[in-house]
Amino acid sequence: MAQQLEIEFKNILTKQQYEHLLEEFQIQKNAIHRQTNHYFDTPTNAIRNLQSGLRIRIINNYYECTLKEKTSNHTHLETTDELTAAQAEKMLAGQGFYAPEVAKRLASHNIALEQLAVFGSLTTDRVEIPYKEGLLVFDHSFYLQCDDYEVEYESKDEIKGKAIFDEFLQQYDIKKQIAEKKIARFMKALQSTKQQ
């Protein structure tokens, strides 16, 4: 189990900007890995109401459950438990909850585990590159009828991280367009499909 503070900056990209960055950083196809997030909440959106997100992430044969809790604009507290494939499958099917540290955090917010259910999934093709004391991430996500692109910069320091990220956007002539969290973009897409 890991509990860590995640400091990240995000910006929406166009498809052209995304492809340009892959070229600029000479990203080979085999450097792009695919991950799928399965999102959970209660029928009353208890997790969303906390400005938090709960997911099971699957990357190849690796499974983890993470609760992300917002602590400030660019900072989240992440609580993560590694899962086996069988545990992940059972959780996705609503047959138990096998992430003990995440369960403790949920209990501290009075969220009943038996109320949790998967409400959707989002797949991302991701590239991660060490960059100026942090991590630069290029993401292409697809979910429902949507396709979107973003750049993220993860840093250990909020002030330094913001300066590095702003400089990066300027250098590559990328207009500032704050990207919402993937789960928030997914929720918006889900709402608009329901309204159609």
PDB file of C-alpha atoms in Angstrom:
ATOM      1  CA  MET A   1       0.000   0.000   0.000  1.00  0.00           C
ATOM      2  CA  ALA A   2       1.244   3.434  -0.812  1.00  0.00           C
ATOM      3  CA  GLN A   3      -0.087   6.742   0.353  1.00  0.00           C
ATOM      4  CA  GLN A   4       1.372   9.761  -1.369  1.00  0.00           C
ATOM      5  CA  LEU A   5       0.706  13.351  -2.257  1.00  0.00           C
ATOM      6  CA  GLU A   6       0.438  13.826  -5.993  1.00  0.00           C
ATOM      7  CA  ILE A   7       1.187  17.292  -7.358  1.00  0.00           C
ATOM      8  CA  GLU A   8       0.251  17.555 -11.014  1.00  0.00           C
ATOM      9  CA  PHE A   9      -0.494  20.131 -13.674  1.00  0.00           C
ATOM     10  CA  LYS A  10      -2.618  19.292 -16.707  1.00  0.00           C
ATOM     11  CA  ASN A  11      -3.427  20.916 -20.007  1.00  0.00           C
ATOM     12  CA  ILE A  12      -5.721  19.836 -22.839  1.00  0.00           C
ATOM     13  CA  LEU A  13      -4.015  19.220 -26.198  1.00  0.00           C
ATOM     14  CA  THR A  14      -5.337  19.020 -29.733  1.00  0.00           C
ATOM     15  CA  LYS A  15      -4.637  15.830 -31.671  1.00  0.00           C
ATOM     16  CA  GLN A  16      -2.057  17.780 -33.723  1.00  0.00           C
ATOM     17  CA  GLN A  17      -0.262  19.070 -30.591  1.00  0.00           C
ATOM     18  CA  TYR A  18      -0.223  15.567 -29.112  1.00  0.00           C
ATOM     19  CA  GLU A  19       1.244  14.069 -32.296  1.00  0.00           C
ATOM     20  CA  HIS A  20       3.783  16.920 -32.532  1.00  0.00           C
ATOM     21  CA  LEU A  21       4.957  16.247 -28.941  1.00  0.00           C
ATOM     22  CA  LEU A  22       5.338  12.512 -29.678  1.00  0.00           C
ATOM     23  CA  GLU A  23       7.566  13.483 -32.628  1.00  0.00           C
ATOM     24  CA  GLU A  24       9.515  16.135 -30.686  1.00  0.00           C
ATOM     25  CA  PHE A  25      10.298  13.678 -27.886  1.00  0.00           C
ATOM     26  CA  GLN A  26      10.948  10.843 -30.394  1.00  0.00           C
ATOM     27  CA  ILE A  27       8.427   8.513 -28.779  1.00  0.00           C
ATOM     28  CA  GLN A  28       8.444   4.995 -30.227  1.00  0.00           C
ATOM     29  CA  LYS A  29       5.206   2.961 -30.403  1.00  0.00           C
ATOM     30  CA  ASN A  30       6.510   0.499 -27.788  1.00  0.00           C
ATOM     31  CA  ALA A  31       6.933   3.356 -25.257  1.00  0.00           C
ATOM     32  CA  ILE A  32       3.159   3.929 -25.231  1.00  0.00           C
ATOM     33  CA  HIS A  33       1.357   1.761 -22.696  1.00  0.00           C
ATOM     34  CA  ARG A  34      -2.368   1.242 -22.338  1.00  0.00           C
ATOM     35  CA  GLN A  35      -4.195   1.469 -19.047  1.00  0.00           C
ATOM     36  CA  THR A  36      -7.882   1.232 -18.187  1.00  0.00           C
ATOM     37  CA  ASN A  37      -9.543   2.960 -15.242  1.00  0.00           C
ATOM     38  CA  HIS A  38     -12.816   1.578 -13.886  1.00  0.00           C
ATOM     39  CA  TYR A  39     -14.558   4.234 -11.771  1.00  0.00           C
ATOM     40  CA  PHE A  40     -16.676   3.584  -8.675  1.00  0.00           C
ATOM     41  CA  ASP A  41     -19.162   5.655  -6.707  1.00  0.00           C
ATOM     42  CA  THR A  42     -22.329   5.263  -4.661  1.00  0.00           C
ATOM     43  CA  PRO A  43     -25.838   5.951  -6.044  1.00  0.00           C
ATOM     44  CA  THR A  44     -25.732   9.299  -4.174  1.00  0.00           C
ATOM     45  CA  ASN A  45     -22.278  10.227  -5.642  1.00  0.00           C
ATOM     46  CA  ALA A  46     -20.702  10.228  -2.159  1.00  0.00           C
ATOM     47  CA  ILE A  47     -17.165  10.105  -3.585  1.00  0.00           C
ATOM     48  CA  ARG A  48     -17.757  12.743  -6.241  1.00  0.00           C
ATOM     49  CA  ASN A  49     -19.291  15.016  -3.585  1.00  0.00           C
ATOM     50  CA  LEU A  50     -15.961  14.846  -1.715  1.00  0.00           C
ATOM     51  CA  GLN A  51     -14.198  16.042  -4.906  1.00  0.00           C
ATOM     52  CA  SER A  52     -12.530  12.640  -4.910  1.00  0.00           C
ATOM     53  CA  GLY A  53     -12.262   9.696  -7.267  1.00  0.00           C
ATOM     54  CA  LEU A  54     -12.141   5.929  -6.739  1.00  0.00           C
ATOM     55  CA  ARG A  55     -10.822   3.640  -9.432  1.00  0.00           C
ATOM     56  CA  ILE A  56      -9.361   0.267 -10.249  1.00  0.00           C
ATOM     57  CA  ARG A  57      -6.552   0.700 -12.772  1.00  0.00           C
ATOM     58  CA  ILE A  58      -5.401  -2.165 -14.966  1.00  0.00           C
ATOM     59  CA  ILE A  59      -2.061  -1.997 -16.802  1.00  0.00           C
ATOM     60  CA  ASN A  60      -1.203  -5.286 -18.559  1.00  0.00           C
ATOM     61  CA  ASN A  61      -1.299  -7.794 -15.671  1.00  0.00           C
ATOM     62  CA  TYR A  62      -1.026  -5.221 -12.886  1.00  0.00           C
ATOM     63  CA  TYR A  63      -4.098  -4.179 -10.875  1.00  0.00           C
ATOM     64  CA  GLU A  64      -4.477  -1.454  -8.266  1.00  0.00           C
ATOM     65  CA  CYS A  65      -7.259   0.346  -6.442  1.00  0.00           C
ATOM     66  CA  THR A  66      -6.735   4.055  -5.742  1.00  0.00           C
ATOM     67  CA  LEU A  67      -8.718   6.677  -3.882  1.00  0.00           C
ATOM     68  CA  LYS A  68      -7.705  10.214  -4.926  1.00  0.00           C
ATOM     69  CA  GLU A  69      -8.720  12.958  -2.493  1.00  0.00           C
ATOM     70  CA  LYS A  70      -8.335  16.616  -3.427  1.00  0.00           C
ATOM     71  CA  THR A  71      -6.241  18.587  -0.937  1.00  0.00           C
ATOM     72  CA  SER A  72      -5.627  21.725  -3.037  1.00  0.00           C
ATOM     73  CA  ASN A  73      -5.928  22.875  -6.653  1.00  0.00           C
ATOM     74  CA  HIS A  74      -3.013  20.826  -7.944  1.00  0.00           C
ATOM     75  CA  THR A  75      -2.549  18.349  -5.096  1.00  0.00           C
ATOM     76  CA  HIS A  76      -4.267  15.066  -4.254  1.00  0.00           C
ATOM     77  CA  LEU A  77      -3.751  12.511  -1.524  1.00  0.00           C
ATOM     78  CA  GLU A  78      -3.617   9.092  -3.181  1.00  0.00           C
ATOM     79  CA  THR A  79      -4.225   5.894  -1.225  1.00  0.00           C
ATOM     80  CA  THR A  80      -3.441   2.786  -3.276  1.00  0.00           C
ATOM     81  CA  ASP A  81      -3.689  -0.972  -2.696  1.00  0.00           C
ATOM     82  CA  GLU A  82      -2.282  -3.482  -5.165  1.00  0.00           C
ATOM     83  CA  LEU A  83      -4.800  -6.172  -6.156  1.00  0.00           C
ATOM     84  CA  THR A  84      -4.650  -9.624  -7.708  1.00  0.00           C
ATOM     85  CA  ALA A  85      -6.533 -10.199 -10.981  1.00  0.00           C
ATOM     86  CA  ALA A  86      -9.140 -12.258  -9.074  1.00  0.00           C
ATOM     87  CA  GLN A  87      -9.658  -9.510  -6.460  1.00  0.00           C
ATOM     88  CA  ALA A  88     -10.047  -6.870  -9.178  1.00  0.00           C
ATOM     89  CA  GLU A  89     -12.580  -9.017 -11.066  1.00  0.00           C
ATOM     90  CA  LYS A  90     -14.633  -9.580  -7.907  1.00  0.00           C
ATOM     91  CA  MET A  91     -14.609  -5.877  -7.032  1.00  0.00           C
ATOM     92  CA  LEU A  92     -15.653  -4.939 -10.571  1.00  0.00           C
ATOM     93  CA  ALA A  93     -18.515  -7.462 -10.316  1.00  0.00           C
ATOM     94  CA  GLY A  94     -19.613  -6.004  -6.962  1.00  0.00           C
ATOM     95  CA  GLN A  95     -18.578  -9.146  -5.048  1.00  0.00           C
ATOM     96  CA  GLY A  96     -16.575  -7.674  -2.171  1.00  0.00           C
ATOM     97  CA  PHE A  97     -13.925  -5.028  -1.581  1.00  0.00           C
ATOM     98  CA  TYR A  98     -10.292  -6.159  -1.371  1.00  0.00           C
ATOM     99  CA  ALA A  99      -8.403  -2.880  -0.919  1.00  0.00           C
ATOM    100  CA  PRO A 100      -7.942  -2.585   2.888  1.00  0.00           C
ATOM    101  CA  GLU A 101      -6.179   0.802   3.072  1.00  0.00           C
ATOM    102  CA  VAL A 102      -8.619   2.382   0.618  1.00  0.00           C
ATOM    103  CA  ALA A 103     -11.479   0.860   2.666  1.00  0.00           C
ATOM    104  CA  LYS A 104     -10.109   2.593   5.807  1.00  0.00           C
ATOM    105  CA  ARG A 105     -10.072   5.985   4.046  1.00  0.00           C
ATOM    106  CA  LEU A 106     -13.623   5.428   2.743  1.00  0.00           C
ATOM    107  CA  ALA A 107     -14.759   4.468   6.258  1.00  0.00           C
ATOM    108  CA  SER A 108     -13.286   7.738   7.589  1.00  0.00           C
ATOM    109  CA  HIS A 109     -15.728   9.503   5.202  1.00  0.00           C
ATOM    110  CA  ASN A 110     -18.620   7.196   6.241  1.00  0.00           C
ATOM    111  CA  ILE A 111     -18.885   5.677   2.766  1.00  0.00           C
ATOM    112  CA  ALA A 112     -20.431   2.188   2.867  1.00  0.00           C
ATOM    113  CA  LEU A 113     -18.495  -0.289   0.716  1.00  0.00           C
ATOM    114  CA  GLU A 114     -21.646  -2.234  -0.203  1.00  0.00           C
ATOM    115  CA  GLN A 115     -23.033   0.957  -1.814  1.00  0.00           C
ATOM    116  CA  LEU A 116     -20.142   1.143  -4.310  1.00  0.00           C
ATOM    117  CA  ALA A 117     -20.624   0.204  -7.947  1.00  0.00           C
ATOM    118  CA  VAL A 118     -18.739   0.726 -11.200  1.00  0.00           C
ATOM    119  CA  PHE A 119     -20.281   3.520 -13.247  1.00  0.00           C
ATOM    120  CA  GLY A 120     -17.890   3.560 -16.180  1.00  0.00           C
ATOM    121  CA  SER A 121     -14.478   2.918 -17.694  1.00  0.00           C
ATOM    122  CA  LEU A 122     -11.897   5.019 -19.497  1.00  0.00           C
ATOM    123  CA  THR A 123      -8.869   3.780 -21.453  1.00  0.00           C
ATOM    124  CA  THR A 124      -5.679   5.793 -21.894  1.00  0.00           C
ATOM    125  CA  ASP A 125      -2.644   5.332 -24.104  1.00  0.00           C
ATOM    126  CA  ARG A 126       0.096   6.876 -21.952  1.00  0.00           C
ATOM    127  CA  VAL A 127       3.702   7.973 -22.389  1.00  0.00           C
ATOM    128  CA  GLU A 128       5.812   8.917 -19.340  1.00  0.00           C
ATOM    129  CA  ILE A 129       9.105  10.810 -19.677  1.00  0.00           C
ATOM    130  CA  PRO A 130      11.415  12.043 -16.906  1.00  0.00           C
ATOM    131  CA  TYR A 131      11.568  15.826 -17.359  1.00  0.00           C
ATOM    132  CA  LYS A 132      13.297  18.501 -15.235  1.00  0.00           C
ATOM    133  CA  GLU A 133      13.068  16.808 -11.811  1.00  0.00           C
ATOM    134  CA  GLY A 134       9.547  15.588 -12.521  1.00  0.00           C
ATOM    135  CA  LEU A 135       7.542  13.419 -14.882  1.00  0.00           C
ATOM    136  CA  LEU A 136       5.999  14.533 -18.160  1.00  0.00           C
ATOM    137  CA  VAL A 137       2.980  12.515 -19.301  1.00  0.00           C
ATOM    138  CA  PHE A 138       1.282  12.507 -22.716  1.00  0.00           C
ATOM    139  CA  ASP A 139      -2.189  10.922 -22.648  1.00  0.00           C
ATOM    140  CA  HIS A 140      -4.672   9.950 -25.341  1.00  0.00           C
ATOM    141  CA  SER A 141      -7.908   8.860 -23.633  1.00  0.00           C
ATOM    142  CA  PHE A 142     -11.025   7.329 -25.094  1.00  0.00           C
ATOM    143  CA  TYR A 143     -14.347   6.752 -23.360  1.00  0.00           C
ATOM    144  CA  LEU A 144     -18.008   6.688 -24.384  1.00  0.00           C
ATOM    145  CA  GLN A 145     -17.989   8.549 -27.740  1.00  0.00           C
ATOM    146  CA  CYS A 146     -15.055  10.779 -26.760  1.00  0.00           C
ATOM    147  CA  ASP A 147     -11.396  11.003 -27.633  1.00  0.00           C
ATOM    148  CA  ASP A 148      -9.171  13.520 -25.889  1.00  0.00           C
ATOM    149  CA  TYR A 149      -5.519  14.428 -25.459  1.00  0.00           C
ATOM    150  CA  GLU A 150      -3.654  16.024 -22.581  1.00  0.00           C
ATOM    151  CA  VAL A 151      -0.220  16.707 -21.179  1.00  0.00           C
ATOM    152  CA  GLU A 152       0.473  16.338 -17.457  1.00  0.00           C
ATOM    153  CA  TYR A 153       3.484  17.309 -15.409  1.00  0.00           C
ATOM    154  CA  GLU A 154       4.005  15.635 -12.045  1.00  0.00           C
ATOM    155  CA  SER A 155       6.278  17.438  -9.624  1.00  0.00           C
ATOM    156  CA  LYS A 156       7.450  17.156  -6.027  1.00  0.00           C
ATOM    157  CA  ASP A 157       7.037  20.910  -5.532  1.00  0.00           C
ATOM    158  CA  GLU A 158       3.916  22.899  -6.459  1.00  0.00           C
ATOM    159  CA  ILE A 159       5.639  26.263  -7.098  1.00  0.00           C
ATOM    160  CA  LYS A 160       8.607  24.865  -9.031  1.00  0.00           C
ATOM    161  CA  GLY A 161       6.306  22.448 -10.895  1.00  0.00           C
ATOM    162  CA  LYS A 162       3.988  25.228 -12.034  1.00  0.00           C
ATOM    163  CA  ALA A 163       6.927  27.289 -13.331  1.00  0.00           C
ATOM    164  CA  ILE A 164       8.369  24.301 -15.259  1.00  0.00           C
ATOM    165  CA  PHE A 165       4.962  23.409 -16.713  1.00  0.00           C
ATOM    166  CA  ASP A 166       4.188  26.998 -17.762  1.00  0.00           C
ATOM    167  CA  GLU A 167       7.591  27.207 -19.442  1.00  0.00           C
ATOM    168  CA  PHE A 168       6.956  23.887 -21.222  1.00  0.00           C
ATOM    169  CA  LEU A 169       3.593  25.108 -22.599  1.00  0.00           C
ATOM    170  CA  GLN A 170       5.223  28.332 -23.783  1.00  0.00           C
ATOM    171  CA  GLN A 171       8.141  26.516 -25.411  1.00  0.00           C
ATOM    172  CA  TYR A 172       5.818  24.282 -27.452  1.00  0.00           C
ATOM    173  CA  ASP A 173       3.352  27.089 -28.173  1.00  0.00           C
ATOM    174  CA  ILE A 174       0.482  25.353 -26.382  1.00  0.00           C
ATOM    175  CA  LYS A 175      -2.384  27.585 -25.276  1.00  0.00           C
ATOM    176  CA  LYS A 176      -3.291  27.188 -21.614  1.00  0.00           C
ATOM    177  CA  GLN A 177      -6.453  25.117 -21.330  1.00  0.00           C
ATOM    178  CA  ILE A 178      -6.770  23.629 -17.889  1.00  0.00           C
ATOM    179  CA  ALA A 179      -7.729  19.973 -18.183  1.00  0.00           C
ATOM    180  CA  GLU A 180     -10.239  18.616 -15.702  1.00  0.00           C
ATOM    181  CA  LYS A 181      -9.459  15.258 -14.123  1.00  0.00           C
ATOM    182  CA  LYS A 182     -10.241  12.309 -16.392  1.00  0.00           C
ATOM    183  CA  ILE A 183     -13.043  11.205 -14.094  1.00  0.00           C
ATOM    184  CA  ALA A 184     -14.668  14.670 -14.352  1.00  0.00           C
ATOM    185  CA  ARG A 185     -14.439  14.604 -18.153  1.00  0.00           C
ATOM    186  CA  PHE A 186     -15.917  11.119 -18.140  1.00  0.00           C
ATOM    187  CA  MET A 187     -18.806  12.259 -15.909  1.00  0.00           C
ATOM    188  CA  LYS A 188     -19.592  15.171 -18.244  1.00  0.00           C
ATOM    189  CA  ALA A 189     -19.660  12.835 -21.239  1.00  0.00           C
ATOM    190  CA  LEU A 190     -21.857  10.397 -19.300  1.00  0.00           C
ATOM    191  CA  GLN A 191     -24.316  13.178 -18.381  1.00  0.00           C
ATOM    192  CA  SER A 192     -24.602  14.362 -21.979  1.00  0.00           C
ATOM    193  CA  THR A 193     -25.203  10.788 -23.253  1.00  0.00           C
ATOM    194  CA  LYS A 194     -27.980  10.385 -20.697  1.00  0.00           C
ATOM    195  CA  GLN A 195     -29.583  13.642 -21.860  1.00  0.00           C
ATOM    196  CA  GLN A 196     -29.639  12.607 -25.534  1.00  0.00           C
TER     197      GLN A 196
END
